[in-house]
């Protein structure tokens, strides 16, 4: 063979990657802002937004400021917002009764947002951790050894109805109690909210990556540690088969969409679910996933935008329709 002759390689995949125009033609996955849900933290009062140190670029917003932020996000075309309350420590009790105060912070915030932006989809967490003095997602049993499933679900049903009444488009049980999806559906229907959907945090793992979120809502402060042990209800990170069972049960109980959380380290679960259900799927790129990327970028070890885009693209590629992500706030359009 002559030196300048091409080698006999007739099949050359690089032909489809040769120029940026050609690469664009064959790209298989896109991350549009409309697929992203922005988590927002709300706090009582009229002061300035408080920065959250472990979540760079994120704040606890008082209601007037959260309205401005919702406006900005809606203009940028984000798909929706997920709203989490940061309740003052003196309102946190073992019985989480502030969760059912109809004048409570989260209900006022949702009401104000939906009044100004009726077309911006709002997802509201159903769980008790912002309200319990111990930081767990539910009420403890008599001996304090475990979260009691059924007394917790009774409260979650009422919380879901109040969230629907405030105007939430979707309630999002993130507590991992048994049987709550079916009973919340029943409670919503009985209270005449058949149009309000349920996003089930169906595959939620007991993860170390929730630590910055717990700083943000203060549940770690109440617990005295951000390593709050939730393994009695959140799933074992090693259990693929068990979580599928759990998630498919939520589908049967009437969930409108299912979520996998965290996202990046659990892409196999996203793919498993994509192949096992026809419901839409969401994945939550949690606080620790975001903070890890920021921390590495601050050190100059990875490029922030590239690491961000790659992380989101991978979650979409695995099969998620929607991504809950702290990057939603600064995204334009992502494509590698
Ligand atoms: C609690 C809840 C958590 C997150 C969303 N809802 C934390 C937890 O389970 O302790 C975590 C989100 C994140 O880390 O970004 N019900």
mmCIF file of C-alpha atoms in Angstrom, residues 13-316:
data_model
loop_
_atom_site.group_PDB
_atom_site.id
_atom_site.type_symbol
_atom_site.label_atom_id
_atom_site.label_comp_id
_atom_site.label_asym_id
_atom_site.label_seq_id
_atom_site.Cartn_x
_atom_site.Cartn_y
_atom_site.Cartn_z
ATOM 1 C CA UNK A 13 -17.999 6.572 12.065
ATOM 2 C CA UNK A 14 -15.996 9.830 12.242
ATOM 3 C CA UNK A 15 -17.708 10.921 9.002
ATOM 4 C CA UNK A 16 -20.753 11.738 11.144
ATOM 5 C CA UNK A 17 -18.706 13.790 13.607
ATOM 6 C CA UNK A 18 -16.487 15.742 11.201
ATOM 7 C CA UNK A 19 -17.804 19.324 11.504
ATOM 8 C CA UNK A 20 -19.990 21.129 13.982
ATOM 9 C CA UNK A 21 -22.785 21.325 11.373
ATOM 10 C CA UNK A 22 -22.632 17.574 10.766
ATOM 11 C CA UNK A 23 -22.451 16.847 14.484
ATOM 12 C CA UNK A 24 -25.572 18.915 15.012
ATOM 13 C CA UNK A 25 -27.441 16.885 12.409
ATOM 14 C CA UNK A 26 -26.816 13.659 14.247
ATOM 15 C CA UNK A 27 -27.062 14.690 17.872
ATOM 16 C CA UNK A 28 -29.515 12.399 19.631
ATOM 17 C CA UNK A 29 -30.172 14.206 22.896
ATOM 18 C CA UNK A 30 -31.033 17.756 23.790
ATOM 19 C CA UNK A 31 -31.609 19.569 27.047
ATOM 20 C CA UNK A 32 -34.078 22.378 26.483
ATOM 21 C CA UNK A 33 -34.903 24.782 29.351
ATOM 22 C CA UNK A 34 -38.513 23.577 29.119
ATOM 23 C CA UNK A 35 -37.334 20.204 30.475
ATOM 24 C CA UNK A 36 -35.777 21.707 33.587
ATOM 25 C CA UNK A 37 -37.458 22.321 36.926
ATOM 26 C CA UNK A 38 -35.831 24.905 39.178
ATOM 27 C CA UNK A 39 -35.842 24.215 42.927
ATOM 28 C CA UNK A 40 -36.459 27.361 44.988
ATOM 29 C CA UNK A 41 -36.243 27.931 48.736
ATOM 30 C CA UNK A 42 -38.651 30.308 50.436
ATOM 31 C CA UNK A 43 -38.263 31.955 53.839
ATOM 32 C CA UNK A 44 -40.565 34.185 55.866
ATOM 33 C CA UNK A 45 -40.067 37.931 56.107
ATOM 34 C CA UNK A 46 -39.353 40.848 53.828
ATOM 35 C CA UNK A 47 -35.564 40.982 53.968
ATOM 36 C CA UNK A 48 -32.936 40.320 51.332
ATOM 37 C CA UNK A 49 -32.461 36.867 49.818
ATOM 38 C CA UNK A 50 -30.031 34.902 52.035
ATOM 39 C CA UNK A 51 -27.249 33.121 50.149
ATOM 40 C CA UNK A 52 -26.865 29.392 50.865
ATOM 41 C CA UNK A 53 -23.116 28.759 51.214
ATOM 42 C CA UNK A 54 -23.179 25.072 50.263
ATOM 43 C CA UNK A 55 -25.303 25.817 47.156
ATOM 44 C CA UNK A 56 -23.385 28.524 45.305
ATOM 45 C CA UNK A 57 -25.705 30.924 43.471
ATOM 46 C CA UNK A 58 -28.775 29.878 45.480
ATOM 47 C CA UNK A 59 -30.745 31.808 48.054
ATOM 48 C CA UNK A 60 -33.547 31.535 50.538
ATOM 49 C CA UNK A 61 -36.030 34.005 49.080
ATOM 50 C CA UNK A 62 -38.648 35.974 51.010
ATOM 51 C CA UNK A 63 -41.980 35.939 49.131
ATOM 52 C CA UNK A 64 -41.587 39.286 47.274
ATOM 53 C CA UNK A 65 -38.144 38.212 46.037
ATOM 54 C CA UNK A 66 -39.306 34.730 45.045
ATOM 55 C CA UNK A 67 -41.915 36.370 42.811
ATOM 56 C CA UNK A 68 -39.167 38.266 40.994
ATOM 57 C CA UNK A 69 -37.125 35.079 40.667
ATOM 58 C CA UNK A 70 -40.146 33.128 39.368
ATOM 59 C CA UNK A 71 -40.695 35.869 36.808
ATOM 60 C CA UNK A 72 -37.073 35.652 35.638
ATOM 61 C CA UNK A 73 -37.255 31.866 35.347
ATOM 62 C CA UNK A 74 -40.560 31.926 33.488
ATOM 63 C CA UNK A 75 -39.095 34.409 30.992
ATOM 64 C CA UNK A 76 -36.125 32.131 30.416
ATOM 65 C CA UNK A 77 -38.516 29.331 29.603
ATOM 66 C CA UNK A 78 -37.814 26.910 32.446
ATOM 67 C CA UNK A 79 -40.339 24.104 32.615
ATOM 68 C CA UNK A 80 -41.481 24.804 36.148
ATOM 69 C CA UNK A 81 -40.410 25.367 39.727
ATOM 70 C CA UNK A 82 -40.245 23.167 42.812
ATOM 71 C CA UNK A 83 -40.670 25.074 46.004
ATOM 72 C CA UNK A 84 -39.304 24.215 49.461
ATOM 73 C CA UNK A 85 -39.926 26.121 52.695
ATOM 74 C CA UNK A 86 -37.306 27.064 55.241
ATOM 75 C CA UNK A 87 -39.302 27.269 58.458
ATOM 76 C CA UNK A 88 -37.985 29.138 61.483
ATOM 77 C CA UNK A 89 -36.611 26.793 64.137
ATOM 78 C CA UNK A 90 -39.192 27.771 66.774
ATOM 79 C CA UNK A 91 -42.044 26.486 64.567
ATOM 80 C CA UNK A 92 -40.515 23.011 64.312
ATOM 81 C CA UNK A 93 -42.047 20.474 66.640
ATOM 82 C CA UNK A 94 -42.021 16.679 67.052
ATOM 83 C CA UNK A 95 -45.599 16.576 65.675
ATOM 84 C CA UNK A 96 -44.856 18.906 62.707
ATOM 85 C CA UNK A 97 -48.098 20.781 63.290
ATOM 86 C CA UNK A 98 -46.944 23.869 61.365
ATOM 87 C CA UNK A 99 -47.186 21.700 58.222
ATOM 88 C CA UNK A 100 -50.974 21.894 58.510
ATOM 89 C CA UNK A 101 -51.247 25.592 59.289
ATOM 90 C CA UNK A 102 -53.223 26.875 56.291
ATOM 91 C CA UNK A 103 -51.602 30.294 56.749
ATOM 92 C CA UNK A 104 -48.142 28.732 56.801
ATOM 93 C CA UNK A 105 -45.257 29.984 54.678
ATOM 94 C CA UNK A 106 -45.417 27.431 51.867
ATOM 95 C CA UNK A 107 -49.136 27.936 51.263
ATOM 96 C CA UNK A 108 -48.780 31.717 51.148
ATOM 97 C CA UNK A 109 -45.811 31.414 48.788
ATOM 98 C CA UNK A 110 -47.543 29.052 46.346
ATOM 99 C CA UNK A 111 -50.673 31.155 46.378
ATOM 100 C CA UNK A 112 -48.698 34.321 45.597
ATOM 101 C CA UNK A 113 -46.732 32.648 42.792
ATOM 102 C CA UNK A 114 -49.755 31.058 41.117
ATOM 103 C CA UNK A 115 -51.674 34.310 41.334
ATOM 104 C CA UNK A 116 -48.975 36.156 39.374
ATOM 105 C CA UNK A 117 -47.855 33.321 37.115
ATOM 106 C CA UNK A 118 -50.816 31.005 36.558
ATOM 107 C CA UNK A 119 -49.054 29.280 33.651
ATOM 108 C CA UNK A 120 -45.826 28.422 35.481
ATOM 109 C CA UNK A 121 -46.106 24.810 36.682
ATOM 110 C CA UNK A 122 -45.470 24.526 40.422
ATOM 111 C CA UNK A 123 -44.364 21.297 42.147
ATOM 112 C CA UNK A 124 -44.743 21.199 45.928
ATOM 113 C CA UNK A 125 -42.968 18.712 48.173
ATOM 114 C CA UNK A 126 -45.117 16.571 50.432
ATOM 115 C CA UNK A 127 -43.013 15.594 53.456
ATOM 116 C CA UNK A 128 -42.603 16.742 57.024
ATOM 117 C CA UNK A 129 -38.853 17.350 57.297
ATOM 118 C CA UNK A 130 -39.090 21.168 57.093
ATOM 119 C CA UNK A 131 -41.455 21.049 60.083
ATOM 120 C CA UNK A 132 -40.142 18.359 62.447
ATOM 121 C CA UNK A 133 -37.756 19.279 65.245
ATOM 122 C CA UNK A 134 -35.762 16.092 64.529
ATOM 123 C CA UNK A 135 -35.537 16.660 60.758
ATOM 124 C CA UNK A 136 -37.149 13.359 59.731
ATOM 125 C CA UNK A 137 -39.712 13.258 56.908
ATOM 126 C CA UNK A 138 -42.382 11.865 59.212
ATOM 127 C CA UNK A 139 -43.453 11.534 62.833
ATOM 128 C CA UNK A 140 -41.530 9.209 65.128
ATOM 129 C CA UNK A 141 -43.148 6.216 66.829
ATOM 130 C CA UNK A 142 -43.631 6.106 70.607
ATOM 131 C CA UNK A 143 -40.126 4.940 71.386
ATOM 132 C CA UNK A 144 -38.569 7.310 68.865
ATOM 133 C CA UNK A 145 -36.834 4.392 67.167
ATOM 134 C CA UNK A 146 -38.411 4.804 63.748
ATOM 135 C CA UNK A 147 -40.660 6.983 61.602
ATOM 136 C CA UNK A 148 -44.229 5.762 61.983
ATOM 137 C CA UNK A 149 -45.664 5.044 58.561
ATOM 138 C CA UNK A 150 -49.397 5.365 59.045
ATOM 139 C CA UNK A 151 -49.581 8.408 61.330
ATOM 140 C CA UNK A 152 -47.214 10.104 58.899
ATOM 141 C CA UNK A 153 -49.362 9.242 55.864
ATOM 142 C CA UNK A 154 -52.464 10.648 57.604
ATOM 143 C CA UNK A 155 -50.669 13.999 57.863
ATOM 144 C CA UNK A 156 -49.280 13.853 54.347
ATOM 145 C CA UNK A 157 -52.806 13.418 52.967
ATOM 146 C CA UNK A 158 -53.881 16.647 54.669
ATOM 147 C CA UNK A 159 -50.694 18.445 53.645
ATOM 148 C CA UNK A 160 -51.268 17.442 50.009
ATOM 149 C CA UNK A 161 -54.825 18.794 50.070
ATOM 150 C CA UNK A 162 -53.616 22.124 51.514
ATOM 151 C CA UNK A 163 -50.902 22.362 48.840
ATOM 152 C CA UNK A 164 -53.476 21.697 46.139
ATOM 153 C CA UNK A 165 -55.741 24.336 47.676
ATOM 154 C CA UNK A 166 -52.901 26.866 47.554
ATOM 155 C CA UNK A 167 -52.606 26.213 43.824
ATOM 156 C CA UNK A 168 -49.831 23.627 43.363
ATOM 157 C CA UNK A 169 -50.123 21.902 39.986
ATOM 158 C CA UNK A 170 -48.344 18.797 41.255
ATOM 159 C CA UNK A 171 -47.827 17.536 44.759
ATOM 160 C CA UNK A 172 -44.599 15.631 45.130
ATOM 161 C CA UNK A 173 -44.421 13.156 48.011
ATOM 162 C CA UNK A 174 -40.712 12.844 48.824
ATOM 163 C CA UNK A 175 -41.122 10.972 52.086
ATOM 164 C CA UNK A 176 -40.932 7.321 50.930
ATOM 165 C CA UNK A 177 -43.711 6.102 53.262
ATOM 166 C CA UNK A 178 -45.631 3.027 52.128
ATOM 167 C CA UNK A 179 -49.040 3.477 50.557
ATOM 168 C CA UNK A 180 -49.024 7.248 50.436
ATOM 169 C CA UNK A 181 -49.584 7.689 46.718
ATOM 170 C CA UNK A 182 -52.932 5.900 46.638
ATOM 171 C CA UNK A 183 -54.166 7.591 49.790
ATOM 172 C CA UNK A 184 -53.039 11.061 48.681
ATOM 173 C CA UNK A 185 -54.846 10.491 45.368
ATOM 174 C CA UNK A 186 -57.984 9.579 47.274
ATOM 175 C CA UNK A 187 -57.651 12.611 49.558
ATOM 176 C CA UNK A 188 -57.162 14.977 46.602
ATOM 177 C CA UNK A 189 -60.156 13.545 44.775
ATOM 178 C CA UNK A 190 -62.382 13.729 47.844
ATOM 179 C CA UNK A 191 -61.372 17.349 48.348
ATOM 180 C CA UNK A 192 -62.345 18.042 44.712
ATOM 181 C CA UNK A 193 -58.820 18.398 43.306
ATOM 182 C CA UNK A 194 -58.929 15.701 40.621
ATOM 183 C CA UNK A 195 -56.847 17.913 38.308
ATOM 184 C CA UNK A 196 -53.879 18.127 40.664
ATOM 185 C CA UNK A 197 -51.190 15.625 39.720
ATOM 186 C CA UNK A 198 -48.886 13.483 41.816
ATOM 187 C CA UNK A 199 -45.204 13.321 41.091
ATOM 188 C CA UNK A 200 -43.927 10.455 43.171
ATOM 189 C CA UNK A 201 -40.352 10.514 44.418
ATOM 190 C CA UNK A 202 -40.643 6.823 43.660
ATOM 191 C CA UNK A 203 -36.995 5.853 43.600
ATOM 192 C CA UNK A 204 -35.438 7.937 46.323
ATOM 193 C CA UNK A 205 -32.207 6.608 47.745
ATOM 194 C CA UNK A 206 -30.682 7.243 51.173
ATOM 195 C CA UNK A 207 -27.914 9.441 49.799
ATOM 196 C CA UNK A 208 -25.044 11.474 51.216
ATOM 197 C CA UNK A 209 -25.721 13.988 48.445
ATOM 198 C CA UNK A 210 -28.691 15.676 50.164
ATOM 199 C CA UNK A 211 -26.430 17.468 52.678
ATOM 200 C CA UNK A 212 -26.462 20.962 51.071
ATOM 201 C CA UNK A 213 -30.283 20.799 50.749
ATOM 202 C CA UNK A 214 -30.538 19.973 54.442
ATOM 203 C CA UNK A 215 -28.422 23.037 55.184
ATOM 204 C CA UNK A 216 -30.725 25.081 52.975
ATOM 205 C CA UNK A 217 -33.993 24.076 54.671
ATOM 206 C CA UNK A 218 -32.381 23.752 58.088
ATOM 207 C CA UNK A 219 -33.368 20.130 58.689
ATOM 208 C CA UNK A 220 -29.745 19.310 59.502
ATOM 209 C CA UNK A 221 -29.676 22.093 62.072
ATOM 210 C CA UNK A 222 -32.679 20.602 63.811
ATOM 211 C CA UNK A 223 -31.190 17.130 63.649
ATOM 212 C CA UNK A 224 -27.800 18.361 64.831
ATOM 213 C CA UNK A 225 -26.141 16.678 61.854
ATOM 214 C CA UNK A 226 -26.484 16.725 58.086
ATOM 215 C CA UNK A 227 -25.902 12.962 58.133
ATOM 216 C CA UNK A 228 -29.481 12.403 59.274
ATOM 217 C CA UNK A 229 -30.118 8.655 59.013
ATOM 218 C CA UNK A 230 -33.162 8.100 56.774
ATOM 219 C CA UNK A 231 -32.382 4.503 55.810
ATOM 220 C CA UNK A 232 -35.560 3.266 57.511
ATOM 221 C CA UNK A 233 -37.558 4.752 54.630
ATOM 222 C CA UNK A 234 -35.241 5.870 51.819
ATOM 223 C CA UNK A 235 -33.875 3.072 49.638
ATOM 224 C CA UNK A 236 -30.569 1.241 49.903
ATOM 225 C CA UNK A 237 -28.240 2.655 47.206
ATOM 226 C CA UNK A 238 -27.236 -0.894 46.248
ATOM 227 C CA UNK A 239 -30.761 -2.192 45.662
ATOM 228 C CA UNK A 240 -31.822 -2.084 42.066
ATOM 229 C CA UNK A 241 -34.526 -4.747 42.158
ATOM 230 C CA UNK A 242 -36.166 -3.526 45.362
ATOM 231 C CA UNK A 243 -36.534 0.041 44.134
ATOM 232 C CA UNK A 244 -38.176 -1.042 40.902
ATOM 233 C CA UNK A 245 -40.801 -2.839 42.941
ATOM 234 C CA UNK A 246 -41.353 0.285 45.000
ATOM 235 C CA UNK A 247 -41.606 2.575 41.974
ATOM 236 C CA UNK A 248 -43.991 0.367 40.038
ATOM 237 C CA UNK A 249 -46.212 0.201 43.106
ATOM 238 C CA UNK A 250 -46.448 3.996 43.002
ATOM 239 C CA UNK A 251 -47.541 3.766 39.383
ATOM 240 C CA UNK A 252 -50.280 1.304 40.308
ATOM 241 C CA UNK A 253 -51.417 3.564 43.143
ATOM 242 C CA UNK A 254 -51.986 6.376 40.645
ATOM 243 C CA UNK A 255 -48.820 8.478 40.365
ATOM 244 C CA UNK A 256 -48.829 10.673 37.241
ATOM 245 C CA UNK A 257 -45.065 10.666 36.937
ATOM 246 C CA UNK A 258 -42.169 9.001 38.691
ATOM 247 C CA UNK A 259 -38.892 10.438 39.897
ATOM 248 C CA UNK A 260 -35.444 8.977 40.454
ATOM 249 C CA UNK A 261 -33.255 10.737 43.000
ATOM 250 C CA UNK A 262 -30.323 11.418 43.058
ATOM 251 C CA UNK A 263 -29.831 11.370 39.298
ATOM 252 C CA UNK A 264 -26.181 11.131 38.189
ATOM 253 C CA UNK A 265 -25.107 8.134 40.279
ATOM 254 C CA UNK A 266 -28.413 6.341 39.553
ATOM 255 C CA UNK A 267 -28.686 6.494 35.765
ATOM 256 C CA UNK A 268 -29.125 2.722 35.588
ATOM 257 C CA UNK A 269 -32.304 3.127 37.633
ATOM 258 C CA UNK A 270 -33.552 5.866 35.289
ATOM 259 C CA UNK A 271 -32.988 3.488 32.373
ATOM 260 C CA UNK A 272 -34.612 0.543 34.202
ATOM 261 C CA UNK A 273 -37.700 2.601 34.900
ATOM 262 C CA UNK A 274 -37.782 4.017 31.366
ATOM 263 C CA UNK A 275 -38.037 0.447 30.158
ATOM 264 C CA UNK A 276 -40.597 -0.647 32.761
ATOM 265 C CA UNK A 277 -43.228 2.093 32.619
ATOM 266 C CA UNK A 278 -44.965 4.351 30.159
ATOM 267 C CA UNK A 279 -45.313 7.173 32.648
ATOM 268 C CA UNK A 280 -43.157 10.266 32.168
ATOM 269 C CA UNK A 281 -39.983 10.194 34.234
ATOM 270 C CA UNK A 282 -38.238 12.890 36.190
ATOM 271 C CA UNK A 283 -34.779 12.744 37.748
ATOM 272 C CA UNK A 284 -33.552 15.011 40.531
ATOM 273 C CA UNK A 285 -29.983 16.174 40.185
ATOM 274 C CA UNK A 286 -29.694 16.818 43.907
ATOM 275 C CA UNK A 287 -27.905 19.498 45.861
ATOM 276 C CA UNK A 288 -24.710 17.496 46.410
ATOM 277 C CA UNK A 289 -24.369 16.707 42.717
ATOM 278 C CA UNK A 290 -24.552 20.439 41.960
ATOM 279 C CA UNK A 291 -22.195 21.404 44.765
ATOM 280 C CA UNK A 292 -19.594 18.808 43.748
ATOM 281 C CA UNK A 293 -19.408 20.253 40.253
ATOM 282 C CA UNK A 294 -19.169 23.792 41.611
ATOM 283 C CA UNK A 295 -16.476 22.860 44.119
ATOM 284 C CA UNK A 296 -14.322 21.176 41.475
ATOM 285 C CA UNK A 297 -14.805 24.131 39.131
ATOM 286 C CA UNK A 298 -13.837 26.589 41.863
ATOM 287 C CA UNK A 299 -10.579 24.708 42.243
ATOM 288 C CA UNK A 300 -10.075 24.900 38.501
ATOM 289 C CA UNK A 301 -10.219 21.101 38.181
ATOM 290 C CA UNK A 302 -13.182 20.929 35.781
ATOM 291 C CA UNK A 303 -14.857 23.472 33.531
ATOM 292 C CA UNK A 304 -18.170 24.501 35.128
ATOM 293 C CA UNK A 305 -20.249 24.847 31.955
ATOM 294 C CA UNK A 306 -18.930 21.704 30.329
ATOM 295 C CA UNK A 307 -19.344 19.613 33.467
ATOM 296 C CA UNK A 308 -22.841 21.036 33.937
ATOM 297 C CA UNK A 309 -23.922 20.365 30.358
ATOM 298 C CA UNK A 310 -22.492 16.851 30.360
ATOM 299 C CA UNK A 311 -24.210 15.983 33.644
ATOM 300 C CA UNK A 312 -27.606 17.156 32.344
ATOM 301 C CA UNK A 313 -27.208 15.559 28.950
ATOM 302 C CA UNK A 314 -26.386 12.211 30.567
ATOM 303 C CA UNK A 315 -29.533 12.318 32.669
ATOM 304 C CA UNK A 316 -31.655 12.990 29.575
#
